[in-house]
Coordinates of C-alpha atoms in Angstrom, one line a residue:
M1 CA -54.5 -47.3 5.9
K2 CA -57.0 -47.0 9.1
K3 CA -60.0 -44.9 8.8
K4 CA -62.3 -43.3 11.3
V5 CA -64.5 -46.1 11.7
N6 CA -68.1 -46.7 14.0
K7 CA -68.5 -49.5 16.4
I8 CA -71.8 -48.9 18.6
W9 CA -72.7 -52.2 17.6
A10 CA -70.1 -54.3 19.1
C11 CA -70.6 -52.1 22.4
C12 CA -73.8 -52.8 22.9
L13 CA -73.3 -55.8 22.3
I14 CA -70.4 -56.1 25.5
L15 CA -73.0 -53.5 27.2
L16 CA -76.2 -56.4 26.8
G17 CA -73.6 -58.9 27.7
F18 CA -73.1 -57.3 31.0
I19 CA -76.2 -56.2 32.0
S20 CA -77.5 -59.6 31.6
N21 CA -74.4 -60.9 33.3
V22 CA -75.6 -62.3 36.7
S23 CA -72.0 -62.0 38.1
F24 CA -72.4 -58.3 37.1
G25 CA -71.3 -57.0 40.2
Q26 CA -68.2 -59.0 40.6
E27 CA -66.7 -58.8 37.9
Y28 CA -67.3 -55.2 37.9
K29 CA -64.4 -54.8 39.8
D30 CA -62.2 -56.2 37.0
V31 CA -63.1 -54.3 34.1
A32 CA -62.3 -49.8 32.7
W33 CA -64.4 -47.9 30.3
N34 CA -62.0 -46.1 27.6
E35 CA -58.1 -46.6 28.5
P36 CA -56.3 -49.2 30.5
R37 CA -54.5 -48.6 33.4
S38 CA -50.9 -47.3 32.3
K39 CA -49.9 -51.3 33.4
D40 CA -52.1 -52.5 31.4
S41 CA -52.1 -50.9 27.9
A42 CA -48.5 -53.0 26.9
Y43 CA -50.6 -56.1 26.8
Y44 CA -53.9 -54.6 25.6
A45 CA -51.0 -52.9 22.7
M46 CA -50.1 -56.4 22.1
R47 CA -52.8 -57.8 21.8
E48 CA -54.0 -55.3 19.0
K49 CA -50.6 -55.9 17.4
E50 CA -51.1 -57.2 13.3
S51 CA -48.6 -58.9 11.5
I52 CA -48.1 -56.5 7.8
P53 CA -47.6 -59.7 4.6
P54 CA -44.3 -57.8 2.4
F55 CA -46.2 -59.5 -0.8
G56 CA -45.5 -56.3 -3.0
L57 CA -46.9 -54.1 0.1
K58 CA -46.7 -50.4 -1.6
K59 CA -48.9 -51.4 -4.9
V60 CA -51.4 -53.3 -1.7
Q61 CA -50.6 -49.9 -0.1
G62 CA -51.4 -47.8 -2.8
L63 CA -54.2 -49.4 -4.0
V64 CA -55.6 -48.8 -0.5
E65 CA -55.0 -45.1 -0.8
Q66 CA -56.3 -44.4 -3.6
Q67 CA -59.6 -46.6 -2.7
S68 CA -59.7 -44.6 0.7
K69 CA -59.6 -40.8 -0.9
K70 CA -62.8 -42.6 -2.5
L71 CA -65.1 -44.0 1.0
P72 CA -67.1 -41.2 3.0
D73 CA -65.3 -39.8 6.4
G74 CA -68.8 -41.4 8.0
A75 CA -71.0 -43.2 7.7
L76 CA -74.5 -44.6 9.7
V77 CA -74.7 -48.5 8.1
D78 CA -72.1 -50.8 7.3
Y79 CA -70.5 -50.6 4.2
N80 CA -68.1 -52.2 2.0
A81 CA -64.8 -49.6 1.2
G82 CA -63.5 -52.6 -1.1
I83 CA -61.1 -52.2 -4.1
S84 CA -62.6 -52.6 -7.2
R85 CA -63.1 -56.7 -8.6
A86 CA -60.9 -56.1 -11.8
D87 CA -58.3 -54.2 -10.0
F88 CA -58.0 -57.5 -7.1
D89 CA -58.1 -59.9 -9.7
K90 CA -54.9 -58.3 -11.4
L91 CA -53.3 -58.9 -8.0
S92 CA -51.1 -61.9 -7.5
F93 CA -51.9 -64.6 -4.9
E94 CA -49.7 -63.6 -1.9
E95 CA -50.7 -59.5 -3.2
K96 CA -54.2 -61.0 -2.1
F97 CA -52.6 -62.2 1.2
T98 CA -51.0 -58.8 2.3
Y99 CA -54.6 -57.4 1.2
I100 CA -57.0 -58.9 2.7
M101 CA -54.4 -58.9 6.0
I102 CA -54.2 -54.8 5.7
Y103 CA -57.1 -54.5 4.9
P104 CA -60.6 -55.8 5.6
E105 CA -63.3 -54.1 3.4
I106 CA -66.1 -54.2 5.8
Y107 CA -66.4 -50.6 8.2
S108 CA -68.6 -51.1 10.9
Q109 CA -70.6 -48.1 13.0
A110 CA -68.0 -47.0 16.1
C111 CA -68.8 -46.0 20.2
A112 CA -66.1 -43.9 22.3
E113 CA -66.7 -46.1 25.2
R114 CA -65.0 -50.0 25.5
M115 CA -64.1 -52.5 28.7
F116 CA -60.6 -53.1 29.1
V117 CA -59.7 -56.0 32.1
F118 CA -57.9 -55.4 35.0
D119 CA -54.5 -57.4 34.4
P120 CA -55.3 -58.5 31.3
Q121 CA -51.7 -60.8 30.9
N122 CA -52.6 -62.5 34.0
K123 CA -56.3 -63.2 32.3
I124 CA -56.8 -66.1 29.5
F125 CA -59.8 -64.3 26.7
G126 CA -62.8 -66.4 25.5
Q127 CA -62.6 -63.8 22.2
L128 CA -59.7 -62.1 20.2
L129 CA -60.0 -58.4 19.8
F130 CA -60.4 -57.9 15.9
V131 CA -63.9 -56.7 15.7
Y132 CA -62.6 -53.6 18.0
N133 CA -61.2 -52.0 15.0
G134 CA -64.7 -51.6 13.2
V135 CA -63.6 -53.0 10.7
F136 CA -63.9 -57.1 9.1
W137 CA -62.9 -59.2 6.2
S138 CA -65.4 -59.5 3.7
E139 CA -67.5 -62.2 1.8
R140 CA -65.0 -62.6 -1.1
Q141 CA -62.3 -61.7 2.0
L142 CA -63.6 -65.0 3.5
L143 CA -64.2 -67.4 0.3
F144 CA -61.0 -66.3 -0.8
M145 CA -59.1 -67.5 2.1
K146 CA -61.7 -70.5 3.4
K147 CA -61.4 -71.6 -0.8
N148 CA -57.6 -70.9 -0.3
K149 CA -57.2 -72.5 3.6
K150 CA -53.2 -74.7 2.6
R151 CA -51.8 -72.2 0.9
I152 CA -53.3 -69.5 3.8
I153 CA -52.1 -71.1 6.9
D154 CA -48.1 -71.8 4.6
L155 CA -47.7 -68.8 4.6
I156 CA -48.7 -67.6 8.1
I157 CA -46.7 -70.0 9.4
N158 CA -43.8 -69.1 7.8
Q159 CA -44.3 -65.2 8.7
A160 CA -45.4 -66.1 12.0
I161 CA -41.6 -67.7 12.3
Q162 CA -40.1 -65.2 10.2
N163 CA -41.0 -62.0 12.2
H164 CA -40.9 -64.1 15.3
T165 CA -45.5 -63.0 16.7
L166 CA -48.2 -64.0 15.4
G167 CA -50.8 -61.2 14.8
L168 CA -53.9 -60.2 15.3
N169 CA -55.0 -61.2 12.0
Y170 CA -53.4 -64.1 11.7
K171 CA -54.3 -65.1 14.1
T172 CA -58.1 -64.5 13.8
A173 CA -57.9 -65.6 10.0
L174 CA -57.0 -69.1 11.6
I175 CA -60.5 -69.2 13.1
E176 CA -61.9 -67.8 10.0
I177 CA -60.5 -70.8 8.1
D178 CA -60.8 -72.9 10.7
A179 CA -57.2 -73.8 10.7
W180 CA -57.4 -77.3 12.7
E181 CA -54.6 -78.3 10.8
S182 CA -52.1 -75.4 12.5
I183 CA -52.7 -76.4 16.1
P184 CA -49.0 -77.8 15.7
F185 CA -47.8 -74.3 15.1
L186 CA -50.2 -74.0 17.7
L187 CA -48.4 -75.0 20.2
S188 CA -45.1 -75.3 18.9
F189 CA -44.9 -71.0 18.9
Y190 CA -46.8 -70.4 22.4
Q191 CA -43.9 -72.6 23.6
K192 CA -41.3 -69.9 21.7
N193 CA -43.5 -67.2 22.9
P194 CA -46.1 -68.0 26.0
K195 CA -46.7 -63.8 27.1
D196 CA -49.3 -64.3 24.1
K197 CA -52.1 -65.5 25.9
D198 CA -54.4 -64.9 22.7
I199 CA -52.7 -68.8 21.2
L200 CA -54.2 -69.6 23.8
T201 CA -56.9 -67.8 23.2
T202 CA -57.5 -68.5 19.0
L203 CA -56.8 -73.0 20.0
L204 CA -60.1 -71.6 22.1
Q205 CA -62.0 -70.6 19.5
L206 CA -60.1 -73.7 17.1
L207 CA -62.3 -76.0 19.5
K208 CA -65.0 -74.1 19.8
T209 CA -65.8 -73.8 15.9
S210 CA -65.3 -77.9 16.0
N211 CA -67.9 -78.3 18.3
F212 CA -65.3 -81.0 20.6
G213 CA -67.7 -83.2 22.6
A214 CA -65.0 -83.2 25.4
F215 CA -64.5 -79.5 25.3
E216 CA -68.3 -78.3 25.5
Q217 CA -69.3 -80.3 28.9
S218 CA -65.8 -78.4 30.5
K219 CA -66.1 -75.4 32.7
I220 CA -64.2 -73.5 31.2
Y221 CA -66.0 -73.8 27.8
N222 CA -69.6 -73.1 30.5
K223 CA -67.9 -69.5 31.7
L224 CA -66.4 -69.0 28.2
Y225 CA -69.2 -69.3 25.6
G226 CA -72.2 -70.5 28.2
E227 CA -74.8 -68.4 29.0
N228 CA -74.2 -65.2 30.0
T229 CA -71.2 -64.5 29.0
H230 CA -69.8 -61.7 26.7
S231 CA -67.6 -60.7 24.1
D232 CA -64.4 -60.0 27.2
S233 CA -65.1 -62.9 28.9
W234 CA -62.2 -64.8 30.5
I235 CA -60.5 -67.4 33.1
N236 CA -57.7 -66.8 35.1
F237 CA -54.1 -67.6 34.1
S238 CA -52.9 -70.9 35.3
S239 CA -51.3 -73.4 34.3
V240 CA -54.2 -76.3 35.2
N241 CA -56.0 -74.2 32.3
E242 CA -53.3 -74.0 30.4
E243 CA -52.7 -77.3 30.3
Y244 CA -56.5 -78.2 29.9
I245 CA -56.7 -76.5 27.3
I246 CA -53.3 -77.9 25.0
E247 CA -54.3 -81.1 25.6
S248 CA -57.7 -80.4 24.4
A249 CA -56.1 -79.0 21.5
Q250 CA -53.5 -81.6 20.8
A251 CA -57.2 -84.1 21.1
L252 CA -58.8 -82.2 18.8
Y253 CA -56.2 -82.6 15.9
K254 CA -55.7 -86.2 16.3
K255 CA -59.8 -86.7 16.2
R256 CA -59.9 -84.4 12.7
Q257 CA -56.8 -86.0 11.2
N258 CA -58.3 -89.3 11.7
Q259 CA -61.5 -88.1 10.0

């Protein structure tokens, strides 16, 4: 399913972020370009792992394969690689979910280099890695998820519980649809999967999306999303930071629930 895609714009943003970052000299010793160190590779592989829904999977894969044969090997601009509207409309709701989760329709420009942070398993990142795949959901796919928010959340939760994993695409989908309703699930799932610190990143992104005032005034917010931050900004993992994120997410859920 994967095609060679370009990510130049993403890498340029990272480079610009580092160039403008006053602490670049201090952070540079903690990063590498191209491939991560061997001991860090497994964690990056976990961060990048996606969940594959089972609903009509062979049918959807067939449509994707047919569409892929029509696409150019490379392009100088972003382009929509989606199946036809007729084919999309024929899919059941669950099949549309599978299609969206395994086949983002927008392909972007690529670059050969990216940054890897040393010891990522001991850090909490401000953003997920979805953009690095060089693809993203189209307007049609995002609109479908947002219009069917509750059903999408339920499918993600049910699949995550069944498979004991919450893939990068599922986490990103929850952020894109502002799934604050999923916070209790995320907290519970994190307790059972504490090695997956991108669950904390997902909570952080939900806090950021909600413009949660107390969070926006915090030191963590400033370090991850304030001035001179970049796509790979991170904070060290600690019980104090973990507790703050969890308590803030709980407070956000309570606030949104009462609105």
